[in-house]
Short mmCIF file of C-alpha atoms and ligand atoms in Angstrom, two decimals:
data_model
loop_
_atom_site.label_atom_id
_atom_site.label_comp_id
_atom_site.label_asym_id
_atom_site.label_seq_id
_atom_site.Cartn_x
_atom_site.Cartn_y
_atom_site.Cartn_z
CA MET A 1 107.09 136.16 77.18
CA VAL A 2 109.58 137.33 74.56
CA SER A 3 113.15 137.76 75.57
CA TYR A 4 115.24 140.67 74.35
CA ALA A 5 118.30 138.37 74.61
CA ASP A 6 116.73 136.05 72.02
CA LEU A 7 116.11 139.03 69.68
CA TYR A 8 119.70 140.20 70.30
CA LEU A 9 120.84 136.87 68.97
CA MET A 10 118.40 136.95 66.04
CA PRO A 11 118.80 140.40 64.44
CA ALA A 12 116.50 139.55 61.48
CA VAL A 13 113.67 138.64 63.85
CA LYS A 14 114.34 141.82 65.85
CA ARG A 15 114.25 143.96 62.70
CA ARG A 16 110.93 142.38 61.67
CA ALA A 17 109.49 143.04 65.18
CA MET A 18 110.55 146.69 64.91
CA ALA A 19 109.01 146.96 61.44
CA ALA A 20 105.65 145.34 62.05
CA GLY A 21 105.31 145.17 65.83
CA LEU A 22 105.86 142.04 67.92
CA HIS A 23 102.30 140.85 67.67
CA ARG A 24 102.16 140.91 63.91
CA SER A 25 105.69 139.70 63.22
CA LEU A 26 105.33 136.72 65.55
CA GLY A 27 101.70 135.93 64.51
CA ILE A 28 100.34 136.46 68.05
CA PRO A 29 96.78 137.70 68.34
CA LYS A 30 96.32 141.11 70.07
CA ARG A 31 94.25 139.54 72.85
CA VAL A 32 97.41 137.66 73.98
CA LYS A 33 99.56 140.06 76.04
CA ILE A 34 103.30 140.08 75.19
CA TYR A 35 105.62 140.51 78.18
CA LEU A 36 109.17 141.47 77.28
CA ASP A 37 112.02 140.06 79.31
CA ASN A 38 115.00 142.43 79.07
CA GLY A 39 117.35 139.39 78.94
CA ALA A 40 119.19 140.56 82.10
CA PHE A 41 120.07 136.93 83.08
CA TYR A 42 121.76 136.31 79.66
CA PHE A 43 123.44 139.69 79.50
CA SER A 44 124.54 139.80 83.19
CA SER A 45 126.12 136.35 83.06
CA ARG A 46 128.20 137.40 80.01
CA GLY A 47 129.12 140.89 81.15
CA ILE A 48 127.29 142.46 78.21
CA ILE A 49 126.00 146.07 78.73
CA VAL A 50 122.78 146.74 76.76
CA ASN A 51 122.57 149.91 74.79
CA PRO A 52 119.60 151.63 76.50
CA LYS A 53 118.77 153.79 73.53
CA GLU A 54 118.56 150.73 71.23
CA TYR A 55 116.25 149.05 73.77
CA GLU A 56 114.14 152.22 73.98
CA GLU A 57 113.85 152.38 70.19
CA PHE A 58 112.98 148.65 70.08
CA VAL A 59 110.18 148.90 72.62
CA SER A 60 108.72 152.04 71.00
CA LEU A 61 108.48 150.30 67.65
CA ALA A 62 107.85 146.62 68.62
CA LYS A 63 105.20 147.60 71.26
CA PRO A 64 105.27 144.83 73.85
CA ASP A 65 102.29 145.03 76.35
CA TRP A 66 104.71 145.05 79.30
CA LYS A 67 108.33 146.09 79.43
CA PRO A 68 110.91 146.26 82.19
CA ILE A 69 113.77 148.79 82.38
CA PRO A 70 116.51 148.20 79.75
CA GLN A 71 118.85 146.26 82.04
CA ASP A 72 119.08 145.09 85.59
CA PHE A 73 122.16 143.58 87.31
CA ILE A 74 121.29 140.28 88.85
CA PRO A 75 123.10 139.40 92.13
CA SER A 76 124.09 135.78 92.45
CA PRO A 77 123.66 134.11 95.85
CA LYS A 78 127.39 133.51 96.16
CA MET A 79 128.10 137.22 96.02
CA SER A 80 129.09 139.03 99.21
CA VAL A 81 126.52 141.45 100.59
CA ARG A 82 128.76 144.27 99.35
CA ALA A 83 128.73 142.82 95.83
CA GLN A 84 124.93 142.35 96.00
CA ARG A 85 124.64 146.03 97.04
CA HIS A 86 126.76 147.01 94.01
CA CYS A 87 124.20 145.22 91.74
CA LEU A 88 121.45 147.17 93.59
CA THR A 89 123.18 150.50 93.02
CA LYS A 90 123.56 149.77 89.27
CA THR A 91 119.99 148.49 88.94
CA MET A 92 118.53 151.44 90.89
CA PHE A 93 120.43 153.82 88.64
CA VAL A 94 118.50 152.33 85.64
CA ASN A 95 115.25 152.22 87.63
CA ASN A 96 115.63 155.94 88.40
CA ALA A 97 116.63 156.79 84.81
CA TYR A 98 113.51 154.98 83.51
CA GLU A 99 110.96 156.36 85.97
CA HIS A 100 108.85 157.42 82.93
CA ASP A 101 106.79 155.93 80.03
CA GLY A 102 105.62 152.67 81.43
CA PHE A 103 109.04 151.01 82.06
CA VAL A 104 108.52 148.53 84.89
CA PRO A 105 111.13 148.89 87.70
CA VAL A 106 113.02 145.74 88.78
CA ILE A 107 114.14 144.66 92.21
CA HIS A 108 115.88 141.43 93.21
CA VAL A 109 115.46 138.51 95.67
CA SER A 110 118.68 139.08 97.63
CA LYS A 111 120.17 139.94 101.00
CA VAL A 112 119.47 143.68 100.24
CA LEU A 113 115.88 143.44 99.29
CA ASP A 114 114.77 145.88 102.03
CA GLU A 115 117.24 148.47 100.66
CA TYR A 116 115.62 148.05 97.21
CA ILE A 117 112.23 148.60 98.67
CA ASN A 118 113.32 151.75 100.48
CA SER A 119 115.03 153.10 97.33
CA ILE A 120 111.93 152.57 95.27
CA LYS A 121 109.77 154.27 97.87
CA ALA A 122 112.17 157.18 98.08
CA ASN A 123 111.45 158.09 94.46
CA THR A 124 107.84 159.34 94.26
CA ARG A 125 107.57 158.56 90.49
CA LEU A 126 108.80 155.07 90.98
CA ALA A 127 106.63 154.65 94.05
CA SER A 128 103.54 155.60 92.05
CA LYS A 129 104.09 153.11 89.24
CA PRO A 130 101.38 150.45 88.96
CA ASP A 131 103.83 147.54 88.32
CA ILE A 132 107.03 146.20 89.73
CA ALA A 133 109.07 143.12 88.82
CA LEU A 134 110.91 140.81 91.11
CA GLY A 135 113.92 139.01 89.63
CA ALA A 136 116.91 136.85 90.72
CA ILE A 137 114.86 134.01 91.93
CA VAL A 138 116.30 131.57 89.34
CA PRO A 139 119.80 131.22 90.85
CA GLN A 140 118.14 130.76 94.21
CA LEU A 141 115.76 128.04 93.05
CA LEU A 142 118.55 126.30 91.15
CA ARG A 143 120.33 126.13 94.50
CA MET A 144 123.49 127.84 93.30
CA PRO A 145 126.36 127.97 95.86
CA LYS A 146 125.31 129.92 98.93
CA ALA A 147 121.64 130.14 97.79
CA GLN A 148 119.49 131.53 100.55
CA PRO A 149 117.46 129.01 102.60
CA TYR A 150 114.04 128.56 101.00
CA GLN A 151 112.45 130.20 104.02
CA ASP A 152 114.48 133.41 103.38
CA ILE A 153 113.37 133.43 99.71
CA LEU A 154 109.73 133.12 100.78
CA ASN A 155 110.31 135.96 103.29
CA ASN A 156 111.77 138.14 100.56
CA ILE A 157 108.79 137.52 98.26
CA ARG A 158 106.39 138.15 101.08
CA GLU A 159 108.20 141.40 102.03
CA ALA A 160 108.00 142.65 98.38
CA ARG A 161 104.34 141.70 98.25
CA SER A 162 103.38 143.50 101.45
CA SER A 163 105.58 146.56 100.70
CA PHE A 164 103.94 147.05 97.27
CA ALA A 165 100.43 145.94 98.11
CA ASP A 166 98.93 148.43 95.62
CA LYS A 167 101.04 147.24 92.65
CA LYS A 168 100.94 144.35 90.20
CA LEU A 169 103.89 142.20 91.09
CA HIS A 170 105.58 140.19 88.38
CA LEU A 171 107.97 137.39 89.18
CA PHE A 172 110.65 136.57 86.59
CA GLY A 173 111.76 133.03 85.95
CA VAL A 174 108.96 130.84 87.40
CA GLY A 175 107.93 128.08 85.05
CA GLY A 176 107.71 124.82 87.00
CA THR A 177 104.28 123.52 87.99
CA ALA A 178 105.13 123.47 91.73
CA THR A 179 106.76 126.92 91.76
CA LEU A 180 103.62 128.17 89.95
CA HIS A 181 101.66 127.15 93.05
CA LEU A 182 104.07 129.05 95.29
CA ALA A 183 103.93 132.16 93.18
CA SER A 184 100.15 132.19 93.24
CA LEU A 185 99.98 131.50 97.00
CA MET A 186 102.43 134.32 97.62
CA GLY A 187 100.14 136.76 95.76
CA MET A 188 102.11 137.30 92.55
CA ASP A 189 100.02 138.83 89.78
CA SER A 190 102.06 137.34 86.90
CA VAL A 191 105.09 135.15 86.23
CA ASP A 192 107.11 134.24 83.22
CA SER A 193 109.80 131.77 82.22
CA SER A 194 111.43 130.24 79.23
CA GLY A 195 111.76 127.03 81.24
CA TYR A 196 109.08 125.23 79.23
CA ARG A 197 111.21 125.70 76.11
CA ASN A 198 114.56 124.82 77.79
CA ARG A 199 112.97 121.63 79.18
CA ALA A 200 111.53 120.81 75.65
CA ALA A 201 115.01 121.15 74.19
CA ARG A 202 116.34 118.63 76.72
CA GLY A 203 113.61 116.07 75.97
CA LEU A 204 111.68 116.86 79.14
CA ILE A 205 107.98 117.34 79.55
CA GLN A 206 105.87 118.80 82.36
CA LEU A 207 102.86 117.16 83.97
CA PRO A 208 100.03 118.65 86.06
CA GLY A 209 101.07 118.68 89.66
CA SER A 210 104.47 117.02 89.05
CA GLY A 211 108.06 117.79 88.25
CA GLU A 212 109.52 117.35 84.82
CA ARG A 213 109.93 113.91 83.22
CA ALA A 214 112.08 112.64 80.35
CA VAL A 215 110.26 111.23 77.32
CA ILE A 216 113.27 111.00 75.08
CA GLU A 217 117.03 110.85 75.66
CA LEU A 218 118.74 113.68 73.81
CA GLY A 219 122.56 113.87 73.85
CA SER A 220 123.86 113.72 77.37
CA TRP A 221 120.66 115.01 78.94
CA ARG A 222 119.04 112.56 81.30
CA GLY A 223 115.90 112.95 83.45
CA ARG A 224 113.48 111.02 85.58
CA LYS A 225 111.38 108.65 83.52
CA LEU A 226 107.59 108.43 83.62
CA ASN A 227 106.10 105.86 85.96
CA ALA A 228 102.81 103.97 85.14
CA ALA A 229 100.57 106.63 86.88
CA GLU A 230 102.31 109.45 85.08
CA LEU A 231 102.04 107.68 81.74
CA LYS A 232 98.28 107.36 82.37
CA LYS A 233 98.11 111.08 83.23
CA LEU A 234 99.97 111.89 80.03
CA ARG A 235 97.66 109.74 77.91
CA ASN A 236 94.82 111.90 79.12
CA CYS A 237 96.53 115.15 78.16
CA SER A 238 94.22 117.43 76.15
CA CYS A 239 96.92 119.64 74.62
CA PRO A 240 96.81 119.95 70.82
CA VAL A 241 100.01 117.85 70.34
CA CYS A 242 98.82 114.92 72.50
CA GLN A 243 95.33 115.07 70.96
CA LEU A 244 96.81 114.85 67.46
CA ASN A 245 99.76 112.52 67.82
CA GLY A 246 99.65 111.11 71.36
CA ILE A 247 102.90 110.48 73.23
CA LYS A 248 104.61 109.63 69.91
CA GLY A 249 104.58 113.34 69.04
CA LEU A 250 106.35 114.27 72.30
CA LYS A 251 109.03 111.65 71.58
CA SER A 252 109.86 113.05 68.07
CA ARG A 253 113.41 114.26 67.43
CA GLY A 254 114.54 117.47 65.82
CA LEU A 255 112.62 120.71 65.57
CA VAL A 256 109.25 118.99 65.38
CA GLY A 257 109.83 117.18 68.65
CA PHE A 258 111.06 120.39 70.34
CA CYS A 259 107.96 122.34 69.17
CA ASN A 260 105.67 119.46 70.28
CA ARG A 261 107.17 119.27 73.74
CA ALA A 262 107.32 123.12 74.14
CA THR A 263 103.62 123.29 73.15
CA HIS A 264 102.64 120.48 75.53
CA ASN A 265 104.71 122.15 78.36
CA LEU A 266 103.19 125.56 77.88
CA TRP A 267 99.65 124.07 77.70
CA THR A 268 100.35 122.16 80.99
CA LEU A 269 101.47 125.36 82.76
CA LEU A 270 98.44 127.34 81.59
CA GLU A 271 96.16 124.51 82.68
CA GLU A 272 97.98 124.39 86.07
CA ALA A 273 97.53 128.13 86.50
CA ASP A 274 93.80 127.72 85.74
CA TRP A 275 93.53 124.82 88.20
CA ILE A 276 95.13 126.94 90.92
CA GLN A 277 93.11 130.12 90.22
CA LYS A 278 89.81 128.26 90.07
CA ARG A 279 90.41 126.55 93.50
CA ARG A 280 91.65 129.71 95.09
CA ARG A 281 88.48 131.51 93.87
CA ASP A 282 86.27 128.66 95.13
CA LYS A 283 88.27 128.48 98.39
CA THR A 284 88.79 124.76 97.82
CA TYR A 285 92.56 124.97 97.24
CA LYS A 286 93.43 124.00 100.83
CA ASP A 287 91.33 120.79 100.55
CA GLU A 288 92.57 119.74 97.12
CA TYR A 289 96.16 120.71 96.63
CA ALA A 290 97.62 117.80 98.58
CA ARG A 291 95.93 115.28 96.33
CA HIS A 292 96.85 117.19 93.19
CA LEU A 293 100.56 117.74 93.86
CA ASP A 294 103.14 114.96 93.74
CA ASN A 295 105.90 114.86 96.20
CA THR A 296 107.83 117.64 94.60
CA ILE A 297 110.86 119.16 96.35
CA TYR A 298 108.68 122.23 96.98
CA ARG A 299 105.88 120.32 98.58
CA ARG A 300 107.06 121.10 102.14
CA LEU A 301 107.27 124.80 101.19
CA ILE A 302 103.82 124.81 99.73
CA ASP A 303 102.48 123.13 102.90
CA HIS A 304 104.24 125.87 104.94
CA VAL A 305 102.79 128.70 102.81
CA VAL A 306 99.30 127.19 102.90
CA GLU A 307 99.51 126.84 106.64
CA ASN A 308 100.84 130.31 107.40
CA PHE A 309 99.99 132.68 104.65
CA ILE A 310 96.55 131.87 103.18
ZN1 ZN B 1 100.13 117.07 75.87
#
């Protein structure tokens, strides 16, 4: 995933991407699909309005494999229903304006999700699109004030899944190992997150089946330390960083340490996704997930979804 917000903050990188294409300018092989995040979370929280023509020009030249509409307006859980509906009106205006050329429409986990679904279905061109993206889960998972109960969030995701059964559903902002399990169990086709990089910047690493752990104290950031079992798990990590430098590489400071932890975290997420997909294919997930997953805060939810939805 590449964020348009990051490119907005790095004009030289953006220019290179427009000149040579995202794949070439970032050194990413063509077989790796590049999903573009429109940066709505960044722009919304700062009240910045994206110039849609600039975004259109960017995507036509930089050629990401997947692109959402130029901007969506993310409702926060603490907003009134009326304010959430105002976000819907603004987002649907952009969805309707970009019903063409492969732009993926965006809808939000919110108290007005059913209105989003009806609005998409009311536009035959939007209704016939092969993809749809579901956003606004981050403020809910971060438990911002007045976040919806977990059960309501699951119901929202389930409603979106069943309403758009024929479409590929992408969930923005899912990058923890446990939430990856939830996304897969709820039938999401793809997810993205910059969480693996944000964690790396705070000295945190991810482990298979566990929450994040601190390997180094950076500034005022603190996190749960590794216990003996987790340390053992980490010593067996097969990511390129751990293979080359062991845990020492993850504890490095500066840019090298950040890159090492980000690489390890992304590797861990991809391995976790493989672990889930393989067991879901073999129909062994139900027997094995309990042993694999630590007691994460999402464990009760995962139990609930396994029990009721799969
Ligand atoms: Zn590793």
